Every structure is written in C-alpha cells, then in structure tokens.
Short mmCIF file of C-alpha atoms in Angstrom, two decimals:
data_model
loop_
_atom_site.label_atom_id
_atom_site.label_comp_id
_atom_site.label_asym_id
_atom_site.label_seq_id
_atom_site.Cartn_x
_atom_site.Cartn_y
_atom_site.Cartn_z
CA MET B 1 0.15 13.17 14.84
CA ASP B 2 3.52 11.58 14.07
CA ILE B 3 3.04 11.73 10.27
CA ASP B 4 4.78 14.94 9.26
CA LEU B 5 3.30 17.09 6.49
CA ASP B 6 6.66 18.61 5.64
CA ASN B 7 8.10 15.14 5.16
CA ILE B 8 5.25 14.18 2.83
CA ALA B 9 5.94 17.31 0.79
CA ARG B 10 9.65 16.48 0.81
CA ALA B 11 8.94 12.92 -0.34
CA ALA B 12 6.94 14.29 -3.28
CA GLU B 13 10.12 16.00 -4.44
CA THR B 14 12.89 13.62 -3.39
CA VAL B 15 11.63 10.05 -3.88
CA ASP B 16 13.31 8.34 -6.82
CA PRO B 17 11.71 9.87 -9.95
CA VAL B 18 10.98 6.40 -11.31
CA PHE B 19 8.15 6.19 -8.75
CA ARG B 20 6.87 9.78 -8.92
CA GLY B 21 4.56 11.58 -11.32
CA THR B 22 2.47 8.51 -12.07
CA PRO B 23 -0.47 8.79 -14.49
CA GLN B 24 -3.79 10.03 -13.13
CA TYR B 25 -6.78 10.51 -15.38
CA VAL B 26 -10.49 10.03 -15.97
CA ASP B 27 -11.47 7.28 -18.41
CA GLU B 28 -14.94 7.71 -19.86
CA GLN B 29 -15.55 3.99 -20.37
CA LEU B 30 -14.68 3.28 -16.77
CA CYS B 31 -16.89 6.12 -15.55
CA ALA B 32 -19.81 4.84 -17.61
CA ALA B 33 -19.40 1.35 -16.16
CA LEU B 34 -19.22 2.65 -12.59
CA GLY B 35 -21.83 5.39 -12.96
CA ARG B 36 -19.44 7.90 -11.35
CA ARG B 37 -16.72 10.30 -12.35
CA VAL B 38 -13.64 8.45 -11.19
CA THR B 39 -10.03 9.58 -11.38
CA VAL B 40 -7.58 6.71 -11.29
CA LYS B 41 -4.02 7.05 -10.03
CA VAL B 42 -1.97 4.34 -11.76
CA GLU B 43 0.87 3.06 -9.58
CA THR B 44 1.77 0.03 -11.72
CA VAL B 45 4.04 1.62 -14.34
CA ASN B 46 7.41 1.42 -12.61
CA PRO B 47 10.07 -1.27 -12.15
CA LEU B 48 8.18 -2.72 -9.16
CA ARG B 49 4.67 -2.54 -10.67
CA SER B 50 3.36 -1.15 -7.36
CA PHE B 51 3.26 1.97 -5.19
CA LYS B 52 5.56 0.48 -2.56
CA GLY B 53 8.70 2.04 -3.99
CA ARG B 54 7.69 5.49 -2.77
CA GLY B 55 7.68 4.62 0.92
CA ALA B 56 10.64 2.27 0.72
CA ASP B 57 12.77 4.86 -1.05
CA PHE B 58 11.89 7.65 1.39
CA MET B 59 12.65 5.31 4.28
CA GLY B 60 15.94 4.38 2.61
CA LEU B 61 17.10 7.98 2.95
CA THR B 62 17.03 7.54 6.75
CA LEU B 63 18.98 4.26 6.93
CA PRO B 64 22.73 3.95 7.48
CA PRO B 65 24.55 2.58 4.42
CA GLU B 66 25.74 -1.03 4.38
CA ARG B 67 23.94 -2.13 7.55
CA PRO B 68 21.69 -5.14 6.78
CA VAL B 69 17.96 -4.53 6.56
CA VAL B 70 15.33 -7.21 7.25
CA CYS B 71 11.61 -7.11 6.49
CA ALA B 72 8.62 -9.35 5.89
CA SER B 73 6.46 -9.12 2.83
CA ALA B 74 3.53 -10.62 0.99
CA GLY B 75 5.43 -9.62 -2.14
CA ASN B 76 5.40 -5.98 -3.19
CA PHE B 77 7.00 -4.38 -0.12
CA GLY B 78 9.86 -6.87 -0.24
CA GLN B 79 10.49 -6.01 -3.86
CA ALA B 80 10.54 -2.32 -2.98
CA VAL B 81 13.01 -2.71 -0.11
CA ALA B 82 15.21 -4.93 -2.29
CA TYR B 83 15.18 -2.35 -5.10
CA VAL B 84 16.05 0.49 -2.74
CA GLY B 85 18.71 -1.55 -0.96
CA ARG B 86 20.45 -2.30 -4.25
CA HIS B 87 20.28 1.37 -5.21
CA ARG B 88 21.39 2.78 -1.85
CA GLY B 89 23.93 0.13 -0.88
CA PHE B 90 22.48 -1.93 1.97
CA PRO B 91 21.85 -5.71 1.92
CA VAL B 92 18.25 -6.85 2.24
CA GLN B 93 16.74 -10.07 3.57
CA VAL B 94 13.02 -10.65 3.10
CA PHE B 95 10.97 -13.21 5.00
CA VAL B 96 7.91 -14.53 3.19
CA SER B 97 5.25 -17.13 3.75
CA GLN B 98 5.63 -20.41 1.87
CA SER B 99 2.27 -19.56 0.30
CA ALA B 100 3.50 -16.24 -1.14
CA VAL B 101 2.90 -15.68 -4.86
CA PRO B 102 5.89 -17.38 -6.57
CA ASP B 103 6.36 -14.63 -9.16
CA LYS B 104 6.66 -12.02 -6.42
CA VAL B 105 9.26 -14.14 -4.64
CA ARG B 106 11.24 -14.54 -7.87
CA ARG B 107 11.15 -10.79 -8.43
CA MET B 108 12.49 -10.13 -4.92
CA ARG B 109 15.42 -12.40 -5.59
CA SER B 110 16.04 -10.86 -9.01
CA LEU B 111 16.32 -7.47 -7.28
CA GLY B 112 19.09 -8.78 -5.04
CA ALA B 113 17.27 -9.74 -1.84
CA ALA B 114 17.98 -12.87 0.12
CA VAL B 115 14.55 -14.47 0.57
CA THR B 116 13.66 -16.84 3.39
CA GLU B 117 10.40 -18.77 3.14
CA VAL B 118 8.78 -19.82 6.41
CA PRO B 119 5.78 -22.02 7.24
CA GLY B 120 2.51 -20.28 7.96
CA ASP B 121 1.15 -16.98 6.72
CA PHE B 122 2.42 -13.41 6.44
CA THR B 123 2.17 -12.83 10.18
CA ALA B 124 4.42 -15.82 10.79
CA ALA B 125 6.90 -14.41 8.27
CA LYS B 126 6.87 -11.07 10.09
CA ASP B 127 7.55 -12.75 13.44
CA ALA B 128 10.47 -14.65 11.93
CA ALA B 129 11.88 -11.49 10.33
CA ARG B 130 11.71 -9.55 13.59
CA GLU B 131 13.42 -12.35 15.52
CA HIS B 132 16.14 -12.69 12.88
CA ALA B 133 16.88 -8.95 12.92
CA GLN B 134 17.17 -8.92 16.71
CA ARG B 135 19.44 -11.95 16.69
CA HIS B 136 21.80 -10.61 14.01
CA GLY B 137 21.80 -6.88 14.78
CA ALA B 138 20.05 -5.96 11.54
CA ILE B 139 17.51 -3.18 11.04
CA PHE B 140 13.94 -4.48 11.02
CA VAL B 141 11.63 -2.33 8.91
CA GLU B 142 7.86 -2.76 8.98
CA ASP B 143 5.34 -1.42 6.53
CA GLY B 144 2.61 0.40 8.43
CA ARG B 145 4.81 1.04 11.48
CA ASP B 146 7.78 3.05 10.21
CA VAL B 147 6.55 6.57 9.70
CA ALA B 148 8.94 7.38 6.82
CA ILE B 149 7.28 4.64 4.74
CA THR B 150 3.89 6.22 5.44
CA GLU B 151 5.15 9.69 4.53
CA GLY B 152 6.62 8.43 1.28
CA ALA B 153 3.32 6.79 0.34
CA GLY B 154 1.54 10.03 1.20
CA SER B 155 3.25 11.68 -1.78
CA ILE B 156 0.52 10.09 -3.90
CA ALA B 157 -2.01 12.49 -2.36
CA VAL B 158 0.22 15.47 -3.14
CA GLU B 159 0.14 14.51 -6.82
CA LEU B 160 -3.59 13.71 -6.81
CA LEU B 161 -4.58 17.15 -5.57
CA ARG B 162 -2.68 18.83 -8.40
CA ALA B 163 -5.65 17.78 -10.55
CA GLY B 164 -8.15 19.37 -8.14
CA THR B 165 -10.09 18.13 -5.13
CA PHE B 166 -12.41 15.15 -4.84
CA ASP B 167 -15.49 14.27 -2.82
CA ALA B 168 -13.95 10.94 -1.81
CA ALA B 169 -10.66 9.08 -2.00
CA VAL B 170 -11.07 5.29 -2.04
CA VAL B 171 -7.87 3.55 -0.96
CA PRO B 172 -6.91 -0.13 -0.51
CA VAL B 173 -5.88 -0.97 3.06
CA GLY B 174 -3.26 -3.51 4.01
CA ASP B 175 -0.86 -2.48 6.77
CA GLY B 176 -2.17 1.08 6.56
CA ALA B 177 0.81 3.10 5.35
CA LEU B 178 -0.78 4.19 2.08
CA ILE B 179 -4.13 5.32 3.39
CA THR B 180 -2.78 7.07 6.49
CA GLY B 181 -0.07 8.90 4.54
CA MET B 182 -2.59 10.02 1.93
CA ALA B 183 -5.23 10.90 4.53
CA ARG B 184 -2.78 13.04 6.51
CA TRP B 185 -2.19 15.20 3.44
CA LEU B 186 -5.82 15.23 2.30
CA LYS B 187 -7.15 16.26 5.71
CA GLU B 188 -4.87 19.29 5.65
CA HIS B 189 -5.24 20.32 2.00
CA SER B 190 -8.71 19.06 1.05
CA PRO B 191 -10.63 18.68 4.33
CA HIS B 192 -13.98 18.04 2.65
CA THR B 193 -12.62 14.90 0.93
CA ARG B 194 -13.82 11.74 2.65
CA VAL B 195 -11.10 9.12 2.98
CA ILE B 196 -12.54 5.63 2.60
CA GLY B 197 -10.50 2.50 3.15
CA VAL B 198 -11.19 -0.83 1.48
CA CYS B 199 -10.44 -4.28 2.83
CA ALA B 200 -11.37 -7.68 1.45
CA GLU B 201 -14.26 -9.44 3.16
CA GLY B 202 -11.92 -12.37 3.67
CA ALA B 203 -9.38 -10.17 5.52
CA PRO B 204 -11.39 -7.87 7.79
CA ALA B 205 -8.92 -7.45 10.68
CA VAL B 206 -7.83 -3.89 9.90
CA ALA B 207 -11.41 -2.73 9.33
CA ARG B 208 -12.38 -4.24 12.68
CA ALA B 209 -9.47 -2.51 14.42
CA TRP B 210 -10.45 0.82 12.83
CA ALA B 211 -13.97 0.35 14.16
CA GLY B 212 -12.62 -0.26 17.66
CA ARG B 213 -13.64 -3.89 17.71
CA PRO B 214 -11.36 -6.48 19.35
CA VAL B 215 -8.98 -8.19 16.95
CA ALA B 216 -7.33 -11.26 18.38
CA ASP B 217 -6.26 -13.46 15.49
CA THR B 218 -8.50 -13.07 12.45
CA PRO B 219 -8.03 -15.74 9.74
CA THR B 220 -7.79 -14.60 6.13
CA ASP B 221 -9.42 -16.12 3.07
CA THR B 222 -9.16 -13.85 0.03
CA ILE B 223 -7.54 -13.68 -3.40
CA ALA B 224 -6.18 -10.22 -2.43
CA ASP B 225 -2.89 -11.53 -1.04
CA GLY B 226 -1.35 -8.05 -0.90
CA ILE B 227 -3.81 -6.93 1.78
CA ALA B 228 -4.52 -10.24 3.53
CA VAL B 229 -3.70 -8.93 7.01
CA ARG B 230 -4.41 -11.25 9.93
CA VAL B 231 -2.93 -9.08 12.70
CA PRO B 232 -3.00 -5.26 12.25
CA VAL B 233 0.19 -3.28 12.84
CA PRO B 234 -0.34 -1.75 16.31
CA ALA B 235 1.25 1.59 15.40
CA ALA B 236 -1.03 1.96 12.39
CA VAL B 237 -4.33 1.53 14.24
CA PRO B 238 -4.45 4.93 16.02
CA ARG B 239 -3.46 6.64 12.77
CA LEU B 240 -6.25 4.85 10.94
CA ARG B 241 -8.80 5.76 13.60
CA ALA B 242 -7.75 9.41 13.56
CA LEU B 243 -7.59 9.92 9.79
CA VAL B 244 -9.90 7.50 7.96
CA ASP B 245 -13.59 8.41 7.63
CA ASP B 246 -14.99 5.02 6.70
CA MET B 247 -13.99 1.45 5.90
CA VAL B 248 -15.78 -0.94 3.57
CA LEU B 249 -15.42 -4.66 2.91
CA VAL B 250 -15.54 -6.08 -0.61
CA PRO B 251 -16.09 -9.73 -1.63
CA ASP B 252 -13.67 -11.59 -3.87
CA ASP B 253 -16.21 -11.86 -6.69
CA ALA B 254 -16.39 -8.06 -6.89
CA ILE B 255 -12.59 -7.89 -6.92
CA ARG B 256 -12.44 -10.31 -9.85
CA GLU B 257 -15.01 -8.22 -11.73
CA ALA B 258 -13.01 -5.06 -11.04
CA MET B 259 -9.85 -6.68 -12.40
CA ALA B 260 -11.73 -7.58 -15.58
CA LEU B 261 -13.19 -4.07 -15.78
CA ALA B 262 -9.75 -2.47 -15.50
CA ARG B 263 -8.44 -4.65 -18.28
CA ALA B 264 -11.42 -3.95 -20.54
CA THR B 265 -11.62 -0.19 -19.99
CA LEU B 266 -8.12 0.91 -18.99
CA GLY B 267 -6.06 -1.78 -20.65
CA LEU B 268 -4.38 -2.49 -17.30
CA VAL B 269 -3.60 -5.79 -15.64
CA LEU B 270 -4.13 -5.33 -11.89
CA GLU B 271 -3.54 -7.71 -9.03
CA PRO B 272 -6.52 -8.20 -6.70
CA ALA B 273 -5.36 -5.69 -4.09
CA GLY B 274 -4.67 -3.21 -6.87
CA ALA B 275 -8.24 -3.40 -8.15
CA ILE B 276 -10.10 -3.42 -4.84
CA GLY B 277 -10.71 0.34 -4.89
CA LEU B 278 -12.59 -0.03 -8.17
CA ALA B 279 -14.51 -2.94 -6.68
CA ALA B 280 -15.60 -0.79 -3.74
CA ILE B 281 -16.82 1.99 -6.02
CA ALA B 282 -18.81 -0.59 -7.98
CA VAL B 283 -20.54 -2.35 -5.10
CA ALA B 284 -20.35 -0.17 -1.97
CA ASP B 285 -22.29 2.96 -1.10
CA ILE B 286 -19.49 5.48 -1.69
CA PRO B 287 -20.79 9.06 -1.33
CA GLY B 288 -19.87 11.88 -3.72
CA GLU B 289 -19.87 12.79 -7.38
CA THR B 290 -16.09 12.92 -7.92
CA ILE B 291 -14.03 10.03 -6.64
CA ALA B 292 -10.34 9.18 -6.79
CA THR B 293 -8.82 5.78 -6.28
CA VAL B 294 -5.32 4.33 -6.39
CA LEU B 295 -4.54 1.32 -8.57
CA THR B 296 -1.85 0.06 -6.26
CA GLY B 297 -0.26 -2.94 -7.96
CA GLY B 298 -0.03 -5.13 -11.02
CA ASN B 299 1.94 -8.14 -9.78
CA VAL B 300 -0.65 -10.79 -10.56
#
C-alpha cells in the first residue's frame, strides 16, 4: 500500500494549524433526528471552508518553491492549492469547468490563483490542466492521485480516533483522497470500524469502479458538484477497492434534506457534498450503533 502511515501521523502534526484540530462532537438533536449516535467532524471552519487544505498543505511540503503548479478543480481543491501556493511561494493556475460554482471560482482568484475556465465538465478541465502543465513545464497535481494529498487528508482519522473508536465511518467520495487516507489509518488503528463511502446517485462512477464494474464515461446529474466525478482517478481505484468496506448512493432529495437538517440542528451551512454523509446515515442501511461522519465543505 503506497499510503504511508508514518506520513499520515506526520501530517497530523505538521499541516498548517489553521486546518487541524477541527471540532468533532455529538449533537443530541441531530442524533434524535437520525436515530443514531453520530459524531460529526466539522471541516468547514477554516479559511477555505473545506477539508481540502489538509492534503494540499501536506503536498505543498514536497514541492519545489517558485515552480508553477497546475491543477483542475470543481472548486474546493483549487482554493486549497491557491491558498498553499500563496503561503509557500509557488504560483498556481487552476482549470475549471465553465459550469463551476461562481463563488468558488471567485474565491480561487481572491486567493491568488490564475483561473482558466474551459468548456465542458470537470473531466474536461482536468484534461486541459494536464495538457497545459506538460506544455509549459509546470507541476500537475491531481487530487486522488498524488499520495501526499491522500496522506494529508488522512489526518482527519487521526483526530477522530482521539475521541474513541466507532462502528462505522461514513465519508463522502469524490476523487477518493479523503476516504482512502482516512481508511488507511482506521484499518490500522481501529480495524473493526467499517469504512463506508457515499456518492450521489447522479454521479455513480466511483462507486461502480469500487465494485469492479466497467466505467467508460458516466454522465453526472447531481447538485453535489464537489463530488460529481465522471471519470474516476485511475490511481485511486485500487486504493478504494483495498480499503473501503462499502459504498452507497444517495439521491439529491436526501442531500437537500440533510443540508436543512444540519442547519436546523448544528447551525451549519453545508454544501451538498459536505452534507452527503448525513444523508447516507438518514436513508441508507448503515450498520452500527456509533457512527462518525465528516462534514467536508460549506462553500454553497
């Protein structure tokens, strides 16, 4: 397994403190609504309003200063790379789809990134970013592929287990860095915890790849733009298959209800991808009495 436990432990100590030590707690109103004891890990209270800063910052430690970095993003990863680039001294160019959430694009630019909008969806943006990096000698970084990003995201599991173990960890799945980083740590330090990934029904490609089903070019149709993956990251698929116990699909209506539930019980505004773990607990058959989930983003 190429995800290194020592690196995850190191990330939990060295990632920019603004992203570490995020709140994790049990809210009784939320538990009553879900009929379960649920610990939430809140990754929205930082300058990026998402968990992406952990992986981007840990990756940034491995990059040479001043050399240009190029990535593609649906929104949150681009913000994270831009933030880290400004902090660590390398220029960042982000490629996005023309249909990307405008507020996320504005935030990328406000953090110092050059943003290029391209026709098509996120996969088209990624293809354009890769080609641009090759043509200009820049470093192309890809969420879900680069192992340092995965290890940085895995630091969330290190913090979660400080509160004790859980029967299940329910984790949103986009390109796979978060769930595989967390699962690597959980399988070593809490082997009885089932790791359950959640995708939107309108973006099932990663769940299909995890199940070993062929994935050619799966269209997406979901409000959860942050995890609307059409083509899975090839490097992430074997990690997912080795580490994730189950994958569930959740409809958009359940995601909307989960967003409303988070606002009513936790006082938190979550974007659709950030609330999908709660949606899965509400509507899917998640086993166990004690469950943890990560509220991954609040960039609505």
